[in-house]
Coordinates of C-alpha atoms and ligand atoms in Angstrom, one line a residue:
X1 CA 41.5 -224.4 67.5
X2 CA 38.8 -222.5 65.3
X3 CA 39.9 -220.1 62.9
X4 CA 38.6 -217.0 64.5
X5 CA 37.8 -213.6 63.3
X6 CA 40.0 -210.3 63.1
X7 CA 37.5 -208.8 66.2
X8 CA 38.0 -211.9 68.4
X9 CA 41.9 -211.5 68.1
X10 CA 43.5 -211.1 71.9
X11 CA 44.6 -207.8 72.5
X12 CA 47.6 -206.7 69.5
X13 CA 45.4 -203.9 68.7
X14 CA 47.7 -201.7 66.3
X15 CA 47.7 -204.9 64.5
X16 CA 44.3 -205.9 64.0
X17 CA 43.0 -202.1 63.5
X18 CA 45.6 -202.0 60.2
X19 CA 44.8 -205.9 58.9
X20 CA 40.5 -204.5 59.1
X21 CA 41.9 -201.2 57.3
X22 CA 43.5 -203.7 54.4
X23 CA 40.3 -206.0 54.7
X24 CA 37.5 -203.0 54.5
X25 CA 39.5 -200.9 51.7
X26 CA 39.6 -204.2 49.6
X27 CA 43.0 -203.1 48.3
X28 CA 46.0 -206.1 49.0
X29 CA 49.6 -206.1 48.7
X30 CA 50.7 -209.9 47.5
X31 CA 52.6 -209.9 50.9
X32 CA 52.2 -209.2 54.5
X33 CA 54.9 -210.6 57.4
X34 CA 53.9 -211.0 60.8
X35 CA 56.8 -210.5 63.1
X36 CA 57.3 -210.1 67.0
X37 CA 57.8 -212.1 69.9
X38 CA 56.7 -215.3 69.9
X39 CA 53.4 -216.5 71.2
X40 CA 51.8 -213.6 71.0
X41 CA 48.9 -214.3 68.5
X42 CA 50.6 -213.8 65.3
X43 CA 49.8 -217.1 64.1
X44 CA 46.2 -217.1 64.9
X45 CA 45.8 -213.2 63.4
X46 CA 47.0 -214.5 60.2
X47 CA 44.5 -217.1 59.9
X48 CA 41.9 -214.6 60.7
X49 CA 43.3 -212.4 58.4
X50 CA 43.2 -215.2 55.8
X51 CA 39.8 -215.8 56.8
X52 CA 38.9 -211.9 56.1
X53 CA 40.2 -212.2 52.8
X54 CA 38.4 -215.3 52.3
X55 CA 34.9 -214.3 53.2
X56 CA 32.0 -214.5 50.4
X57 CA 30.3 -211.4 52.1
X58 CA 33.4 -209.0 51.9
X59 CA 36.4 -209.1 50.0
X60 CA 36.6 -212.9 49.0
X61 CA 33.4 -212.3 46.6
X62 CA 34.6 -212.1 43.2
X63 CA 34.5 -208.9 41.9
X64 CA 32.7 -209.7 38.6
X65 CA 29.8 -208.8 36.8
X66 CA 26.9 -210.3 38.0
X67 CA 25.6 -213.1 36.0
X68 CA 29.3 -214.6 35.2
X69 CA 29.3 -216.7 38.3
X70 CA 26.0 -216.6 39.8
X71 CA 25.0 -220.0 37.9
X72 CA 25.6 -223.1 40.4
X73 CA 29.3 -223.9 39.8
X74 CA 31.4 -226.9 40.4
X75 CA 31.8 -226.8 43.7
X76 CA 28.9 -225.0 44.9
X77 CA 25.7 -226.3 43.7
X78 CA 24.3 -226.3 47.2
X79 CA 24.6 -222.5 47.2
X80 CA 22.3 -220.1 46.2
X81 CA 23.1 -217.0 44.0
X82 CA 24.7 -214.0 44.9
X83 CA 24.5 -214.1 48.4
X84 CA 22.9 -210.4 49.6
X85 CA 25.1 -209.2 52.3
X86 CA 23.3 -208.9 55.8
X87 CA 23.6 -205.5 57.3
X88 CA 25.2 -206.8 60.2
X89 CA 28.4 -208.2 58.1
X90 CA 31.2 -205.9 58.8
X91 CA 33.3 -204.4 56.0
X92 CA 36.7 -205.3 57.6
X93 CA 36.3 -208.4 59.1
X94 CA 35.2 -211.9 57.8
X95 CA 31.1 -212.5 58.8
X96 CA 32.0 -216.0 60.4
X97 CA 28.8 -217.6 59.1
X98 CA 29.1 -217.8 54.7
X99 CA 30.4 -220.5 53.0
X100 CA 33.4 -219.6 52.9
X101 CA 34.0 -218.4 56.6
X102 CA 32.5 -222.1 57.8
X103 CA 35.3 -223.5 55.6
X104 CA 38.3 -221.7 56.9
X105 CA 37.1 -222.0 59.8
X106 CA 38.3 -225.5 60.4
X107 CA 40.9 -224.9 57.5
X108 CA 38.9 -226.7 54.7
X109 CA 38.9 -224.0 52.2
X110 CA 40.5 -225.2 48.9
X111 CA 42.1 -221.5 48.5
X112 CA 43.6 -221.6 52.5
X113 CA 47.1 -223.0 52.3
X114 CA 48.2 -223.7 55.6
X115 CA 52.5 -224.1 56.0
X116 CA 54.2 -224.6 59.0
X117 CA 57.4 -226.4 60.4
X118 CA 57.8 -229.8 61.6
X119 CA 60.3 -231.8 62.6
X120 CA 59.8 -235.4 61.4
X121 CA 61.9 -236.5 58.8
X122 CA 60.8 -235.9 55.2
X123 CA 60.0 -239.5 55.0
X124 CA 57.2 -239.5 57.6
X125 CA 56.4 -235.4 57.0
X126 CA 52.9 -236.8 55.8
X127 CA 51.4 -238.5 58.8
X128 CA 53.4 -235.7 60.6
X129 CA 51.9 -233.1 58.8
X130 CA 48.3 -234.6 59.0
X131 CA 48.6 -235.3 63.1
X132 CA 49.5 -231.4 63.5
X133 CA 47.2 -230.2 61.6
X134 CA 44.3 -233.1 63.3
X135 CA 45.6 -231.7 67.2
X136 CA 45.8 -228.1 65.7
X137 CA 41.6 -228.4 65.0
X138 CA 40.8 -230.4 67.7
X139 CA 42.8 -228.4 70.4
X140 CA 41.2 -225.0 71.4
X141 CA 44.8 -224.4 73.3
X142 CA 47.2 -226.2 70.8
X143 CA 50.4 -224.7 70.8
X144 CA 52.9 -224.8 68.0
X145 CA 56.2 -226.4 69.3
X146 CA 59.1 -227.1 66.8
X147 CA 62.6 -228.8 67.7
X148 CA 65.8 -226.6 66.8
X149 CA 66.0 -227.9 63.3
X150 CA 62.2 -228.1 62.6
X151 CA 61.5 -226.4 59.2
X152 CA 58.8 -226.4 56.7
X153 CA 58.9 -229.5 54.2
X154 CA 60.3 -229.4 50.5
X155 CA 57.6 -231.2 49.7
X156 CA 54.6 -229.3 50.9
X157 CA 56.0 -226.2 49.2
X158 CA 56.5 -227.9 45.8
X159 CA 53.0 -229.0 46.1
X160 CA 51.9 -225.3 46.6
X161 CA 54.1 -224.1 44.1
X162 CA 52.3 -226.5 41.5
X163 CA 48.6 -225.5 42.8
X164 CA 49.3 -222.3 42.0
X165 CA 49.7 -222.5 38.5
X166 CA 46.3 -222.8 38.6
X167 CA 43.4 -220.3 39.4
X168 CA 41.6 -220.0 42.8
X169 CA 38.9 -223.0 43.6
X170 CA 36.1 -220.7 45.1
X171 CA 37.0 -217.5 46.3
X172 CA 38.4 -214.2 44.1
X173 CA 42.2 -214.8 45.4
X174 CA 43.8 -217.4 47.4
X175 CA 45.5 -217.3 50.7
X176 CA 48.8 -218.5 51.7
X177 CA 50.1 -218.4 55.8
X178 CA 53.2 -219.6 56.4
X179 CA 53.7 -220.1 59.9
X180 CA 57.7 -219.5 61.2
X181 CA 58.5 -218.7 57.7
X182 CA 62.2 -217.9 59.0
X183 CA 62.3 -222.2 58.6
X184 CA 62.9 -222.5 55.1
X185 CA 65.9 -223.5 53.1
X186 CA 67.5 -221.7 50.6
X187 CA 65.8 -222.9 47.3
X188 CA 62.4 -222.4 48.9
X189 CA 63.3 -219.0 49.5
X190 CA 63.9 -218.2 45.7
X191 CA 60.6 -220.0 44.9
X192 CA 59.3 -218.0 47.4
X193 CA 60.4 -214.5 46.2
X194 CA 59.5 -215.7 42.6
X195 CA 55.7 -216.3 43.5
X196 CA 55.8 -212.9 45.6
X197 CA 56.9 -211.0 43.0
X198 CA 54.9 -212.2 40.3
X199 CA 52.5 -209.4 38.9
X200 CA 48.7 -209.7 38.9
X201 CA 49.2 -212.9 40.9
X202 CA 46.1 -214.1 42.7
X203 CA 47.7 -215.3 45.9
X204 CA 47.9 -213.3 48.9
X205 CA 50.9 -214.5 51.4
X206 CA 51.1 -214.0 54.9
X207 CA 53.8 -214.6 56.6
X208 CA 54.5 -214.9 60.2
X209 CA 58.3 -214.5 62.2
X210 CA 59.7 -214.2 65.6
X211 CA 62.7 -214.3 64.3
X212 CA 62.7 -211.7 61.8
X213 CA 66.7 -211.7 61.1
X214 CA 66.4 -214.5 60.2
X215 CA 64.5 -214.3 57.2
X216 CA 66.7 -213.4 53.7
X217 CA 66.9 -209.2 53.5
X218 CA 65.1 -209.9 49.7
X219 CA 61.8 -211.6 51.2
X220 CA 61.9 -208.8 54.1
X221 CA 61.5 -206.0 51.8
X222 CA 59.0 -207.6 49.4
X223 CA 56.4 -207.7 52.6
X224 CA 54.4 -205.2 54.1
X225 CA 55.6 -205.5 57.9
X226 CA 52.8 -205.6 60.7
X227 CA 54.3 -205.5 63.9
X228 CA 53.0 -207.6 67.2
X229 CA 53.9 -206.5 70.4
X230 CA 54.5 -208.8 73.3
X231 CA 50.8 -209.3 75.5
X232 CA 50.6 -207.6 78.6
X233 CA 50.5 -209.7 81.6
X234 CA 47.5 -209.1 82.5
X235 CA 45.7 -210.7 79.2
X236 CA 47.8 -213.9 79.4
X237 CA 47.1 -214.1 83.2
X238 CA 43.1 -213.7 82.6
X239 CA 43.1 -215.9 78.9
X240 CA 44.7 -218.5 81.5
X241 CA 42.4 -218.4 83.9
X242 CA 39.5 -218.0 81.9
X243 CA 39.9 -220.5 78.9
X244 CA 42.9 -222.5 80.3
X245 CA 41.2 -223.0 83.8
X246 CA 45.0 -222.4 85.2
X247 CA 44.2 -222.1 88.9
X248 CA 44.8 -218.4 89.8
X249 CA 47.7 -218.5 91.9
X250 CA 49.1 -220.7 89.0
X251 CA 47.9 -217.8 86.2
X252 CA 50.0 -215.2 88.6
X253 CA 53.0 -217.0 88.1
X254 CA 53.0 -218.2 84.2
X255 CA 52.1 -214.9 83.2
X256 CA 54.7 -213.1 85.5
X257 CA 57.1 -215.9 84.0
X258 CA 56.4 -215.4 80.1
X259 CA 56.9 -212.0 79.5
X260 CA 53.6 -211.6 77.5
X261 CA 53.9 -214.7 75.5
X262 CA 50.9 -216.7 75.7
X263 CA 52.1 -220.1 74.2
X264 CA 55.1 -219.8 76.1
X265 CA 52.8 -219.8 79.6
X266 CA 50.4 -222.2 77.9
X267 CA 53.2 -224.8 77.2
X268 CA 54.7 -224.6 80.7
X269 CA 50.7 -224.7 82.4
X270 CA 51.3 -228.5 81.8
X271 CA 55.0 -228.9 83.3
X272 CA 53.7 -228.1 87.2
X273 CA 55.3 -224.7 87.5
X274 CA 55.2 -224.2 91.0
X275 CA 56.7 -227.5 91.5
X276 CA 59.8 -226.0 88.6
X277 CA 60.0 -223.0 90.7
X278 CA 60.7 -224.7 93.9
X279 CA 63.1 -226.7 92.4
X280 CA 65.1 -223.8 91.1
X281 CA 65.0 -221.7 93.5
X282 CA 66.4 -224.9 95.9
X283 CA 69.2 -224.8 93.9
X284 CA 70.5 -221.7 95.6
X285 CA 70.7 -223.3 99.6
X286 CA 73.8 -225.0 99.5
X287 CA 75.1 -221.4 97.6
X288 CA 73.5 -219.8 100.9
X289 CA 75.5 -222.5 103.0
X290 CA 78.6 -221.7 101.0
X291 CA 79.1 -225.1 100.8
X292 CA 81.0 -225.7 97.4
X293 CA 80.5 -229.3 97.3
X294 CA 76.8 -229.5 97.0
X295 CA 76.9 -226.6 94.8
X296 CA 78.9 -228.4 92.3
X297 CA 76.5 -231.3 92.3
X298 CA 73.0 -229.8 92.8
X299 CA 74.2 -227.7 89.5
X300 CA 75.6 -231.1 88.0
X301 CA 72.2 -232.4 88.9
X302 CA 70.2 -230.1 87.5
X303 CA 72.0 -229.5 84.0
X304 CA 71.6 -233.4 84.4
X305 CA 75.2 -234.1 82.7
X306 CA 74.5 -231.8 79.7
X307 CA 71.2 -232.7 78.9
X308 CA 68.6 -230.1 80.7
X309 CA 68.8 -227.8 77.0
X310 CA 69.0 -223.9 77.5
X311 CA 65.8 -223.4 77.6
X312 CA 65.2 -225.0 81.3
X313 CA 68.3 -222.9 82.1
X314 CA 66.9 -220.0 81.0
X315 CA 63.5 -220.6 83.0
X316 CA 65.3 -221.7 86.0
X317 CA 66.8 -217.9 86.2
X318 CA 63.9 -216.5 85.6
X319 CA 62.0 -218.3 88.4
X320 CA 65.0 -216.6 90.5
X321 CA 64.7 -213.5 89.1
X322 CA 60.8 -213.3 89.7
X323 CA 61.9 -214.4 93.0
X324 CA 63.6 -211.5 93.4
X325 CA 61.2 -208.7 91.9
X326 CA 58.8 -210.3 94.5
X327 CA 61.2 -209.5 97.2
X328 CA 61.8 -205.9 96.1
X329 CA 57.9 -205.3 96.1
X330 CA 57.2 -206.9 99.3
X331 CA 59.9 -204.9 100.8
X332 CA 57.8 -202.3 99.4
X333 CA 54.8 -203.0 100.7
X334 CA 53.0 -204.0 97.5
X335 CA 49.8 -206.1 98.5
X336 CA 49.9 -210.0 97.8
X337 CA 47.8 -209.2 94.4
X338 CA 50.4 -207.9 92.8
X339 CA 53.5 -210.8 93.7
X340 CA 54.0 -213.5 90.9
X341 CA 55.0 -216.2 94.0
X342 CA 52.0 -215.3 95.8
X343 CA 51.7 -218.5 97.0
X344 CA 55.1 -218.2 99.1
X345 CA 54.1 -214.7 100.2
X346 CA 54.9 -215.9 104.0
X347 CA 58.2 -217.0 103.0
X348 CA 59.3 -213.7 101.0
X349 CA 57.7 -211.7 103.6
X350 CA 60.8 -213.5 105.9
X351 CA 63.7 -213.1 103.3
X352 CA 62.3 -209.2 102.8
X353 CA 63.8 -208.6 106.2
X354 CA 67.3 -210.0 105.6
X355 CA 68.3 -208.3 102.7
X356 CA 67.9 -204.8 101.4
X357 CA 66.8 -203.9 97.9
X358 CA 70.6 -202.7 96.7
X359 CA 71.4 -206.1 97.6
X360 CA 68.2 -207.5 95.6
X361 CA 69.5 -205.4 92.9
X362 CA 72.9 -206.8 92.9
X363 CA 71.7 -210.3 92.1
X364 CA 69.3 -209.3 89.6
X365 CA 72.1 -208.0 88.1
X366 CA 74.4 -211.5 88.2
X367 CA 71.2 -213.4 87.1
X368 CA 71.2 -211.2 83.5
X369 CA 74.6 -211.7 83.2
X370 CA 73.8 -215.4 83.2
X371 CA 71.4 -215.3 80.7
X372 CA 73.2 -213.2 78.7
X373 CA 76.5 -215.7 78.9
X374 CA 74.0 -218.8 78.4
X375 CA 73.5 -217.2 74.7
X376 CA 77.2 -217.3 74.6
X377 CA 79.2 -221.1 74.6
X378 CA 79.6 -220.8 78.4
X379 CA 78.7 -224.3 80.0
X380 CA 75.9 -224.2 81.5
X381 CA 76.7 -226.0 84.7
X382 CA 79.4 -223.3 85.0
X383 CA 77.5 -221.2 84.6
X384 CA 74.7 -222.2 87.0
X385 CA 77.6 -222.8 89.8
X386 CA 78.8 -219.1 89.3
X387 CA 75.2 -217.9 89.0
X388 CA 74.0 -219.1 92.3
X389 CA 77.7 -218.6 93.8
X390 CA 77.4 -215.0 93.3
X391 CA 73.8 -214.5 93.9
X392 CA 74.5 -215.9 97.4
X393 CA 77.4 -213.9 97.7
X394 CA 79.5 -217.0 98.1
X395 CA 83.0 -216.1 97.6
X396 CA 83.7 -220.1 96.6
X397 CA 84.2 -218.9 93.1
X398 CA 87.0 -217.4 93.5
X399 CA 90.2 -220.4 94.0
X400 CA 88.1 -222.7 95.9
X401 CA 86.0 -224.5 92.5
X402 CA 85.9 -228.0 92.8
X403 CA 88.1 -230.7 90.8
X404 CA 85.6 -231.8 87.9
X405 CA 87.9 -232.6 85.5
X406 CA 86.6 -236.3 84.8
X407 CA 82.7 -234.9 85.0
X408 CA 83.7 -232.2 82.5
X409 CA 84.7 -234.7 79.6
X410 CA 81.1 -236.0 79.8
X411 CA 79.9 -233.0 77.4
Ligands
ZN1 ZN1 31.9 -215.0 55.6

């Protein structure tokens, strides 16, 4: 994936318009975090942001006299001096074509520190490091994806740290990004806040979070915060069908699905989703046939004795709930443009007729509670069983739960 430029940036436009105010008044606060959802281009703007900064043409050209630096240097005898800006460069946004911007563009720049998460061990966090970072070029859709306990390495921050005892390589300031900057340990925190705070320093940090809480209260407040808002659907829809070539029944239904998160609905484009919808939304026919039994296991079966994670709970809901918002507009007579499961429009069109939208309603309502109790330390087969019991109004919850004492001690 090519660093891009702040104007190439998907949507976010609050965002960008305030990161091109920084860029074009030259003017930088040592800090910035990133935070909103994730997936929704924060990651990518702070590159481009970094890249901005970065750029011979704008405010990466050192702000010296003339004459101090003009003479062939170290690293740039290749160059000629002074580079005359071309009228077309714009004042807030990196040019894409200097030096520098062909650099950072494939993140070669010596002043572009790049950190990010991973979740090797520390012992192989170097090939690690170097394979993410290989996919992350090579990949126009490459998609960040961490483990639970993923965080970003002692090791590549102590190397930081040391670098920046020393002045910028090339450009006037260097650049820092920390991707998921909410995966740090305590003592790179304090290092953290120290190089922050550190007056006249030469380093710019960005920071990115989409899980702001997390992050210590001391680095919060040291940033300047720039919001991202979740993408509408519409923009991950056509970014999937367009550079993704999703098919477009299959762009309907990831977008619908993801809420606006683009690497969410680019990480499941590769998992068949239509073929993950079916299966969930199979999961409620023996619920339909109040037949307790096959509840119990197709719920067994699916948590796959403990080890489908939350997450595949979580999406199977959804798929349910979608299901359901489908049924409300068809019932409605939206047209088939506007269903998420507009493949199956035949099939909602026959369900529309038995049951009414209070009824629709009503299991919306059990399938939040669901998600709301898988945050909680409900088991998840339970809570699948009670989901789908109550969704098909199934009154086998109540007295008639099947003996699963021996299945139980499995977890
Ligand atoms: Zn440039």
């Amino acid at each position: 994936m090519p660093i891009v430029r702040l104007a190439e940036l998907i949507d976010q436009e609050t965002a960008v318009a305030f990161l091109r105010g920084v860029v074009a008044r030259g003017r930088f606060g040592n800090a910035y975090l990133f935070h909103g959802p994730a997936g929704v281009g924060k990651g990518t703007a702070a590159l481009a942001f970094a890249r901005a900064l970065l750029c011979e043409h704008g405010a990466g050209a050192h702000p010296k006299a003339p004459g101090l630096f003009d003479a062939p240097g170290l690293f740039d005898t290749a160059e000629p001096a002074a580079v005359e800006p071309a009228p077309s460069v714009p004042p807030d946004d990196a040019c894409g074509v200097c030096t520098a911007c062909l650099k950072t563009a494939t993140l070669q720049h010596p002043d572009l520190k790049f950190l990010f998460p991973i979740s090797a061990g520390e012992e192989k966090s170097d090939d690690t490091l170097a394979e993410t970072l290989e996919a992350f070029r090579e990949d126009p859709l490459f998609v960040f994806e961490y483990e639970k306990f993923a965080s970003i390495r002692l090791s590549q921050t102590r190397e930081l740290l040391r670098e920046m005892g020393y002045q910028p390589f090339e450009a006037a300031r260097r650049v820092v990004v920390v991707r998921d900057a909410d995966r740090m340990r305590e003592d790179q925190y304090s290092a953290l806040l120290k190089a922050i705070e550190e007056p006249g320093a030469s380093t710019v940090w960005v920071l990115t979070t989409s899980r702001l809480s997390r992050l210590p209260a001391t680095i919060r407040s040291r940033c300047q915060r720039v919001r991202f808002a979740p993408l509408p659907e519409q923009t991950v829809r056509e970014f999937l069908e367009t550079r993704a070539e999703v098919e477009s029944e299959e762009a309907h239904l990831l977008a619908a699905l993801t809420s606006g998160s683009l690497s969410r609905a680019l990480t499941l484009r590769e998992a068949n989703p239509r073929a993950l919808r079916d299966q969930a939304l199979a999961l409620l026919e023996p619920a339909l046939r109040h037949d307790a039994g096959a509840m119990w296991k197709a719920a067994q079966a699916f948590m796959n004795y403990g080890r489908t994670g939350r997450e595949t709970l979580r999406r199977m809901i959804e798929f349910h709930e979608l299901w359901l918002r489908d049924l409300l507009r068809v019932r409605y007579g939206a047209p088939r443009e506007m269903l998420a499961n507009r493949d199956k429009e035949a099939e909602l069109k026959r369900q529309a007729q038995t049951v009414d939208a209070t009824e629709v309603r009503r299991r919306l309502m059990v399938l939040e509670e669901a998600l709301a109790s898988i945050e909680g330390n409900v088991t998840a087969d339970l809570t699948l069983f009670s989901a789908m019991a109550r969704v098909a109004g199934s009154r086998v919850g109540e007295g008639e739960w099947p003996a699963h004492a021996a299945a139980r001690s499995d977890y």
